[in-house]
């Protein structure tokens, strides 16, 4: 299936804008071009911001119920079109069709959730310090916002930002990853079709991300930027945000530890380790990157994990029965190879996998490395691929120390039947998301986000909309006169 030629969505128009050239979207399973998109320029970005700023006040003044309706109808439409959207996602990103369909539903769930939150943006009244005054708190949208999103969840990383922005009454400009622009442009179409006013949303894609981002960061009218991507780029954006004191939400890299204690339900721990590791071919910021297993069950865990990982069918995600798709680009394969070679050279045991498949497509077989130690790259850098690195540990104290020994703090997982330990570790593990006997904790109604160098702010949940609202305090005097 050739998807054809797309246009950017700038200020409510489908247009080539100022773009002088197009770029190709390539299917990572076949290396074939599936679509072309105009290569948006900084002038296009400026036009999108101008239009958003022009309609911002009007959008802020719409009724919450009306904004909620648009979000709900967009979610309904996404679900109705799930098959088509999933195919497009598989073709641009690689994840198998069933997973892509799952992501479309997951993405729609953020629109549903924030449709409800839109109508619950409550203020406060505060007991007064003077009989003649009344103290009130109201909440108002922060204004024009921008989102810069990655390729690994081409729809969900957008709705997780766009849902609360629109619910709060903010306009938004989205710059999706140049690797997966099609899902983003399809979402813009859906929002237009359910009646989102022109200019409230722009989606534009270009290959020069730093130049496009700079226009956003330099413009004082953009009051908030939400970014999901690497810690490296997040730091650049945080520095740039300082000049106009923008609010930022940053969902950055992770290096998730996955702890399995000897008292755990072993089958459940293995099954969850596989799901947690292999969702999106291991290309997620919450993928288990270091699997620590307590010594008495270590070898049994390794064998069971290897059995499951070794039996996963790898291939083009459009084919029936495939559960592991390609990685996003050749550089991703190179990184995985580098991590595996480094680990094996330093004494890791390759239990299963460890092979890049021949072209076409950027495939790597599900891999289990046992006897990993902390001198190896894989325990420090995010692998972003289908490699499970397993390390032994003896005591709880040791496991906590290992788990926390990283600049990252996004997600951590632990498996145990000891309820005291469940609470101890929830408090001691320095992570924003804790999966206690749960390898897939993400859901729209829960706060997603990290501590340390994994980011600032939270997405989803009642906390997610707060990121798009300014608190205003009104002191009303003259009550008694
Ligand atoms: P990933 O490793 O997930 O691709 P990146 O941080 O490289 O993470 O990319 C996430 C998003 O940030 C993408 O939309 C990408 O185009 C954009 N991006 C990459 N480099 C920069 C930069 N220097 N400034 C702003 N945005 C960038």
XYZ file of N, CA, C and O and ligand atoms in Angstrom, residues 148-152 175-179 206-207 209-211 213-214 227-234 236-237 240 329 384, ligand 1:
147
model
N 6.523 18.662 20.996
C 7.526 18.020 20.132
C 7.535 16.558 20.535
O 7.736 16.232 21.719
N 7.244 15.686 19.580
C 6.963 14.288 19.947
C 7.859 13.298 19.192
O 8.370 13.604 18.111
N 8.021 12.108 19.758
C 8.908 11.104 19.176
C 8.164 10.141 18.253
O 6.952 10.225 18.097
N 8.899 9.194 17.708
C 8.337 8.277 16.718
C 7.787 6.995 17.339
O 7.060 6.268 16.689
N 8.147 6.683 18.603
C 7.831 5.327 19.080
C 6.363 5.106 19.406
O 5.883 3.975 19.353
N 4.938 19.379 16.501
C 5.996 18.963 15.586
C 6.312 17.504 15.891
O 7.042 17.192 16.821
N 5.714 16.596 15.126
C 5.972 15.176 15.360
C 7.352 14.789 14.826
O 7.986 15.567 14.109
N 7.748 13.599 15.169
C 9.010 13.096 14.620
C 8.913 13.002 13.102
O 7.884 12.584 12.559
N 9.994 13.353 12.435
C 10.021 13.272 10.973
C 9.974 11.814 10.493
O 9.697 11.539 9.337
N 10.192 10.868 11.419
C 10.146 9.452 11.040
C 8.705 8.941 10.981
O 8.421 7.966 10.294
N 9.017 18.574 9.630
C 10.160 18.905 8.803
C 11.372 18.151 9.308
O 11.377 17.657 10.437
N 12.377 18.074 8.462
C 13.541 17.281 8.846
C 14.539 18.078 9.684
O 15.397 17.499 10.326
N 14.679 19.528 12.702
C 13.999 19.687 14.001
C 14.568 20.849 14.822
O 13.797 21.631 15.378
N 15.905 21.000 14.899
C 16.411 22.107 15.719
C 15.935 23.476 15.218
O 15.582 24.340 16.019
N 15.881 23.667 13.893
C 15.459 24.972 13.354
C 13.975 25.213 13.637
O 13.576 26.327 13.999
N 12.213 23.846 16.068
C 12.039 24.005 17.518
C 12.484 25.397 17.963
O 11.887 25.992 18.858
N 13.508 25.929 17.306
C 14.040 27.232 17.730
C 12.980 28.336 17.592
O 12.873 29.229 18.431
N 7.502 18.137 25.705
C 8.433 17.375 24.866
C 8.506 15.931 25.358
O 8.572 15.688 26.564
N 8.501 14.999 24.438
C 8.845 13.615 24.760
C 9.967 13.209 23.818
O 9.829 13.346 22.595
N 11.061 12.746 24.381
C 12.192 12.343 23.548
C 13.410 12.109 24.419
O 13.286 11.795 25.609
N 14.565 12.307 23.839
C 15.793 11.975 24.558
C 16.125 13.026 25.617
O 15.765 14.198 25.486
N 16.839 12.593 26.639
C 17.275 13.504 27.698
C 18.173 14.589 27.106
O 18.090 15.762 27.488
N 18.984 14.201 26.144
C 19.907 15.152 25.509
C 19.154 16.334 24.878
O 19.466 17.503 25.132
N 18.137 16.031 24.073
C 17.363 17.102 23.432
C 16.523 17.841 24.479
O 16.388 19.068 24.425
N 15.997 17.115 25.447
C 15.211 17.749 26.515
C 16.017 18.820 27.234
O 15.502 19.910 27.538
N 18.491 20.579 25.997
C 18.637 21.733 25.093
C 17.375 22.592 25.179
O 17.432 23.814 25.314
N 16.219 21.933 25.122
C 14.957 22.680 25.119
C 14.740 23.391 26.454
O 14.236 24.517 26.493
N 16.760 26.475 26.333
C 16.154 27.469 25.434
C 14.889 28.070 26.042
O 14.575 29.229 25.803
N 15.176 2.403 12.521
C 16.134 2.854 11.496
C 17.447 2.108 11.681
O 17.676 1.493 12.723
N 16.950 0.610 23.718
C 15.899 0.857 22.733
C 15.860 -0.254 21.680
O 15.850 -0.004 20.483
P 14.280 9.864 19.927
O 15.546 9.221 20.337
O 13.069 9.381 20.609
O 14.134 10.048 18.454
P 14.837 12.678 19.997
O 14.992 13.492 21.235
O 15.954 12.623 19.045
O 14.416 11.279 20.566
O 13.558 13.127 19.181
C 12.326 13.468 19.758
C 11.740 14.646 19.026
O 12.636 15.749 19.156
C 11.549 14.452 17.538
O 10.371 15.129 17.135
C 12.778 15.100 16.938
O 12.561 15.552 15.620
C 12.961 16.269 17.872
N 14.335 16.803 17.943
C 15.498 16.173 17.685
N 16.544 16.999 17.887
C 16.029 18.180 18.284
C 16.606 19.448 18.669
N 17.915 19.658 18.679
N 15.751 20.439 19.030
C 14.427 20.221 19.048
N 13.828 19.078 18.695
C 14.612 18.062 18.319
